[in-house]
XYZ file of C-alpha atoms in Angstrom:
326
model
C 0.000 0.000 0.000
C 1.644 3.271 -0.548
C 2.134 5.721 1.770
C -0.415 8.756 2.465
C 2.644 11.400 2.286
C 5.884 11.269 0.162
C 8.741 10.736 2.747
C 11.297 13.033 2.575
C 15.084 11.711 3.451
C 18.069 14.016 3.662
C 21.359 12.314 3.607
C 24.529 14.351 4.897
C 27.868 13.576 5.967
C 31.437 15.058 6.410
C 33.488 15.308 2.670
C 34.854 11.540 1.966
C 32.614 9.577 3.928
C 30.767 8.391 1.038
C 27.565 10.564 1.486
C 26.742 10.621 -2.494
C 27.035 6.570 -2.879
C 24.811 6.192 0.224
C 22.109 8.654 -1.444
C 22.005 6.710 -3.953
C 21.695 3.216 -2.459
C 19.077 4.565 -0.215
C 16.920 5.202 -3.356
C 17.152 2.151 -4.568
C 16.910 0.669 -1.029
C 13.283 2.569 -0.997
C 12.135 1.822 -4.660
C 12.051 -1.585 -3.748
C 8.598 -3.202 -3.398
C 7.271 -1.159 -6.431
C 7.925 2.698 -5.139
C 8.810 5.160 -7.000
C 11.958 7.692 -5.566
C 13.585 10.542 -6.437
C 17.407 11.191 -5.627
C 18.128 15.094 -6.284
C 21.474 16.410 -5.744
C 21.909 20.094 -4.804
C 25.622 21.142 -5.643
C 25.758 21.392 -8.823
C 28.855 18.789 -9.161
C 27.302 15.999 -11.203
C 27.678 12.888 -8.943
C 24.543 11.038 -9.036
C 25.660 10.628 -12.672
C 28.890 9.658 -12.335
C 27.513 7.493 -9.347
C 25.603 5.523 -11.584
C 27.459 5.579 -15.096
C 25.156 7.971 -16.469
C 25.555 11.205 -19.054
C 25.485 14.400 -16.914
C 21.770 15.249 -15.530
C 19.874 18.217 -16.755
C 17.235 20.113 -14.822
C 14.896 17.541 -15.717
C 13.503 14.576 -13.708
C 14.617 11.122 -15.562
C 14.612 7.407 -14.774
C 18.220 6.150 -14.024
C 17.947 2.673 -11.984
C 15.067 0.173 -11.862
C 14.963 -1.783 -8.062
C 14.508 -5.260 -8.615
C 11.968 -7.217 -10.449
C 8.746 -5.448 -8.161
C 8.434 -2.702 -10.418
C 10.150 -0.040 -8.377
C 11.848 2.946 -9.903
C 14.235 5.626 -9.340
C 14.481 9.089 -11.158
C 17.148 11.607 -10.586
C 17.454 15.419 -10.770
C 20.019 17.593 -10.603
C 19.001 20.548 -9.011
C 20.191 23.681 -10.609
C 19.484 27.585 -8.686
C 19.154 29.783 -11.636
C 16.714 26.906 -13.220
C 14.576 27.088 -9.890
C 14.600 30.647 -9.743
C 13.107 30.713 -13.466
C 10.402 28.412 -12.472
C 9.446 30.227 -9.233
C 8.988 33.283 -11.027
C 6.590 31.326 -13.543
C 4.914 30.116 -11.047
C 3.940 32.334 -8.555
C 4.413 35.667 -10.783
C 3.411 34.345 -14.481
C 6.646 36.361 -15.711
C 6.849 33.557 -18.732
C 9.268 35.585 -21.482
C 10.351 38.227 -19.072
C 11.777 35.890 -17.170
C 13.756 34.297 -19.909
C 15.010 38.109 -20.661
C 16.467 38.279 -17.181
C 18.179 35.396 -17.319
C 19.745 37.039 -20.737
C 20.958 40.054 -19.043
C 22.303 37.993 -16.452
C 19.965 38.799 -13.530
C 19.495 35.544 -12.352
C 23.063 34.220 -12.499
C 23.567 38.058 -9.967
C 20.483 37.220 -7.969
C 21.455 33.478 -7.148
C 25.165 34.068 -6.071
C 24.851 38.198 -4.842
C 22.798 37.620 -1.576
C 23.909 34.794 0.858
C 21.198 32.128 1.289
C 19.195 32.899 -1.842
C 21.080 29.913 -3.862
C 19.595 27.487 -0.627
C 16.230 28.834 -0.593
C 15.829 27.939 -4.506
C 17.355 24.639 -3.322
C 15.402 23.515 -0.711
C 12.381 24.927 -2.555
C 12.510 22.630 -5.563
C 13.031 19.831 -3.162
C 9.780 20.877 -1.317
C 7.606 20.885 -4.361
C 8.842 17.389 -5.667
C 7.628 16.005 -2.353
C 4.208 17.994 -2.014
C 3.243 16.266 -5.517
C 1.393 13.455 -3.749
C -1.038 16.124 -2.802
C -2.643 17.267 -5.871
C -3.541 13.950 -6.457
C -2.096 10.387 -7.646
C -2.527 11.351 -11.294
C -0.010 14.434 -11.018
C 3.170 13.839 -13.543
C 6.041 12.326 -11.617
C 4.128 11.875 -8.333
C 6.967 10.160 -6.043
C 6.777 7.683 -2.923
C 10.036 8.966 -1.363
C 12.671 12.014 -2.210
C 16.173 11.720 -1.149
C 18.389 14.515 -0.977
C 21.849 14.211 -1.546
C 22.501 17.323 1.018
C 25.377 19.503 1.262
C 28.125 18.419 4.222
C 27.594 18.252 7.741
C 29.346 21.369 8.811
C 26.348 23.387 6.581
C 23.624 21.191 6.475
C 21.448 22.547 9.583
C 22.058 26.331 7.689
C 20.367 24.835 4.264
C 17.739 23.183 5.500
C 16.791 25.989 8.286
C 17.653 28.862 5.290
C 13.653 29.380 4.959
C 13.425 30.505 8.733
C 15.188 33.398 7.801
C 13.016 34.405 4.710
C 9.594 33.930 6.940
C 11.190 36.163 9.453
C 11.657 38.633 6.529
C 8.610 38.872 4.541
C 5.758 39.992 6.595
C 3.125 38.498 3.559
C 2.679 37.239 0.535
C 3.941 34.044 -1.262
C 7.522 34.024 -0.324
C 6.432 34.337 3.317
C 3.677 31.078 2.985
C 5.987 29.301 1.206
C 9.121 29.626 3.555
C 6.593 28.625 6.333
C 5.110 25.054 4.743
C 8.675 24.478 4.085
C 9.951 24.601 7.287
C 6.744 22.912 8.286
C 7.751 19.915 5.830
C 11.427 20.269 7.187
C 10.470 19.522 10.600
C 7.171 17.114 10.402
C 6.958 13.676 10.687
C 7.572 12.514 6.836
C 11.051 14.163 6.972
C 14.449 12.778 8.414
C 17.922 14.168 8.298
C 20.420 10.499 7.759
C 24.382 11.552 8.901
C 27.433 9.511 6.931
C 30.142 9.275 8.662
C 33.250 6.868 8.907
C 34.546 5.562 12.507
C 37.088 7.424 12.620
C 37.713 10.864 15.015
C 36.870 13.651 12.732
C 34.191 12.606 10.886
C 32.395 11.158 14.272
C 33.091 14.353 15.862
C 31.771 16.311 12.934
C 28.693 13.936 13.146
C 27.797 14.567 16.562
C 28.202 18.743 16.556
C 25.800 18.319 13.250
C 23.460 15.982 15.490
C 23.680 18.773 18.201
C 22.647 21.546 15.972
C 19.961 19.751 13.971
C 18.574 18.768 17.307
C 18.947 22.438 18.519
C 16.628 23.732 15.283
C 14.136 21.008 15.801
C 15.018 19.434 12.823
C 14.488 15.561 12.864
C 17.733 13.381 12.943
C 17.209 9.753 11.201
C 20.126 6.804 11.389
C 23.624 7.421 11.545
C 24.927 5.705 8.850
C 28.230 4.358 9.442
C 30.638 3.544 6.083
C 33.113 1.394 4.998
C 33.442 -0.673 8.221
C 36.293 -2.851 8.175
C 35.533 -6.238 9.411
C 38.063 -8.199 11.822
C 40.098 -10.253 9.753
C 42.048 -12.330 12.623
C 40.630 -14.603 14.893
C 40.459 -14.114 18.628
C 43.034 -16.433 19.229
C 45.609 -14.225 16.560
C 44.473 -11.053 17.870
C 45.881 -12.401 21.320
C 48.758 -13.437 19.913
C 49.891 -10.601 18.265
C 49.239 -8.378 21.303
C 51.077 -10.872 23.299
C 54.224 -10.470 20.766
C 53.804 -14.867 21.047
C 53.323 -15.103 17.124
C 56.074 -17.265 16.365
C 57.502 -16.415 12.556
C 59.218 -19.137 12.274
C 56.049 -21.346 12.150
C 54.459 -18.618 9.936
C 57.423 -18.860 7.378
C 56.651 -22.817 7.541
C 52.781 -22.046 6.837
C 53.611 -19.309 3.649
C 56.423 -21.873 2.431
C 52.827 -24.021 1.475
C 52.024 -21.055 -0.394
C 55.234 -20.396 -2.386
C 55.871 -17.417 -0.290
C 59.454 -16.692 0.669
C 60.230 -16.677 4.554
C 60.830 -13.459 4.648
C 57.401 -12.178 4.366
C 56.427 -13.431 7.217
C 57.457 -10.614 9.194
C 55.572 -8.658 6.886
C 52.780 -10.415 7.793
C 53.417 -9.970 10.810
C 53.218 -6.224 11.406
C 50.556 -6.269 8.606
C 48.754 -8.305 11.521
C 49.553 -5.745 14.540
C 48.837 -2.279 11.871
C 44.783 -4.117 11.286
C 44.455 -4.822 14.993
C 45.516 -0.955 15.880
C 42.871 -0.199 12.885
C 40.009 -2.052 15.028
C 40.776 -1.069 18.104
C 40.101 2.774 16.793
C 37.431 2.190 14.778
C 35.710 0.348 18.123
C 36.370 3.203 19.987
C 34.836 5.199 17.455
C 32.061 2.902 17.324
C 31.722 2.918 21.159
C 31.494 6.852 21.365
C 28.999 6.860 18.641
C 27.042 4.310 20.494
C 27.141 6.253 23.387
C 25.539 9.492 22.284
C 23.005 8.198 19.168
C 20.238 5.452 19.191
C 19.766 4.890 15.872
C 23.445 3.800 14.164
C 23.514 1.456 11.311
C 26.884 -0.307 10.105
C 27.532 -0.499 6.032
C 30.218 -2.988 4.938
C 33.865 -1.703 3.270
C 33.338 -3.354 -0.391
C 36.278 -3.740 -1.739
C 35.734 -3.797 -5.230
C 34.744 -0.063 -5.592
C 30.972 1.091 -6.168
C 28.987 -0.121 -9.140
C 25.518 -0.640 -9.485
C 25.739 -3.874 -8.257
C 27.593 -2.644 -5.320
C 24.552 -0.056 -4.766
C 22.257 -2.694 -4.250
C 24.733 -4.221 -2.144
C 24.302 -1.457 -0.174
C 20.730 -1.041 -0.430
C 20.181 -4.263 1.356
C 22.000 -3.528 4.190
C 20.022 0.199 4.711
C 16.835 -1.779 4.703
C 16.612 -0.712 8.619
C 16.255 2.589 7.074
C 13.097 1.518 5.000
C 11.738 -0.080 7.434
C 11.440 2.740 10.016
């Protein structure tokens, strides 16, 4: 049965943490069972189609991924300011060709980059009218199930998504005003949650934890914290001991890479390959411990070593099912 409301999922995350590859397995992860999802990206840089082996998007929605054999289906758009501004001014102010002639004379490329938020506002507004769709009715072109919003980083992401507080403080009336508020009012309901990537390692769990802080602090609704490229323990119990013990004996580990065709002397070099992955694990459980500490909601997504594909996405996808499910 599909939902009532489109849900609305913001996915952020500190620069190298993977935040554009999760995006984009969480729309396939909610496509699934027949849905249909948008993934927009809002920085202009192009990576939802280099994500998924695609020419570069245009301002136009388009079908890039089918999920699975249920029917579900995943459209992309590339979210461009000066585009958005265009179509706001059709919209609400009819300007049609007058429009058009300000964009010749460059006023929209000077209105979109002169005044600081403006570019966000456009933004966050296009996102907000791709999820209302649902309520003019099912028959409304490109009506989606879920949007997800590959968001700007962490250290700006409660700024964009909080820019239309500003603009309702501004304007006293009028559609700017009513439009700022049902944003903010989409921002913060129910239907809407804010997902932070991160990687278990100090700076990017710090950086995930101020941006919980201040999401929390604007009443803006934190989802999962989405936890990349976790490297899984690759020695035993007993080796891990072992190693920390300094007991490893390389003389029997020559004997065992001998089998191998290995020469004797790598087994030292397997050796302190062996103590560098056990010093990796122990930070990334610490990491894992002080995330664990201070957020409920924290889901683990495996290191795939073969690099991202589309088969790797739905890799992916299947382990943010938690994600769906909620």
């Amino acid at each position: 049965m599909p939902p009532s409301s489109t849900s609305l999922h913001i996915v952020t995350g500190k620069g190298g943490t993977g935040k554009t590859t999760v995006a984009g397995a969480l729309a396939i992860a909610l496509a699934t069972g027949g849905r249909r999802v948008l993934l927009c990206e809002v920085e202009g840089r192009q990576e939802i189609a280099r994500l998924f082996d695609i020419p570069p998007l245009p301002y136009e929605e388009r079908r890039i991924a089918a999920a699975g054999r249920s029917g579900g289906q995943v459209y992309a758009l590339a979210v461009d300011a000066e585009e958005a501004l265009l179509e706001y001014l059709e919209m609400y102010y009819r300007l049609g060709r007058a429009g058009k002639a300000l964009d010749k004379f460059g006023v929209i490329d000077f209105a979109t980059t002169i005044a600081p938020g403006v570019r966000d506002v456009l933004l966050t507004g296009k996102v907000y009218e791709a999820a209302r769709r649902r309520e003019s009715g099912p028959d409304s072109p490109f009506v989606y199930d879920a949007v997800v919003v590959d968001a700007p980083p962490t250290g700006r992401i409660t700024r964009f998504l909080g820019v239309n507080d500003d603009v309702a403080g501004l304007a006293k009336v009028g559609p700017i005003k009513n439009q700022s508020l049902s944003i903010m009012a989409m921002m913060r309901g129910p239907q809407t949650k804010v997902h932070l990537v991160t990687l278990l390692e100090e700076m990017p769990v710090q950086e995930t934890l101020d941006g919980i802080a201040e999401l929390r602090a604007e009443g803006l609704p934190v989802g999962h914290v989405l936890v990349n490229m976790v490297r899984p323990a690759l020695v035993s119990g007993t080796t891990r001991k072992a190693l920390e013990d300094g007991t490893v004996d390389a003389a029997e580990v020559s004997v065992s890479l001998a089998s191998v065709s290995l020469p004797p002397e790598a087994a030292g070099l397997l050796i302190d390959a062996g103590h560098a992955h056990v010093q990796r694990q122990d930070l990334q459980n610490e990491q894992a411990r002080i995330l664990r500490t201070s957020v409920d909601d924290v889901l683990d997504l495996p290191l795939l070593s073969d690099g991202i594909d589309l088969g790797a996405l739905f890799e992916l996808a299947d382990a943010l099912e938690p994600v769906v499910a909620r």
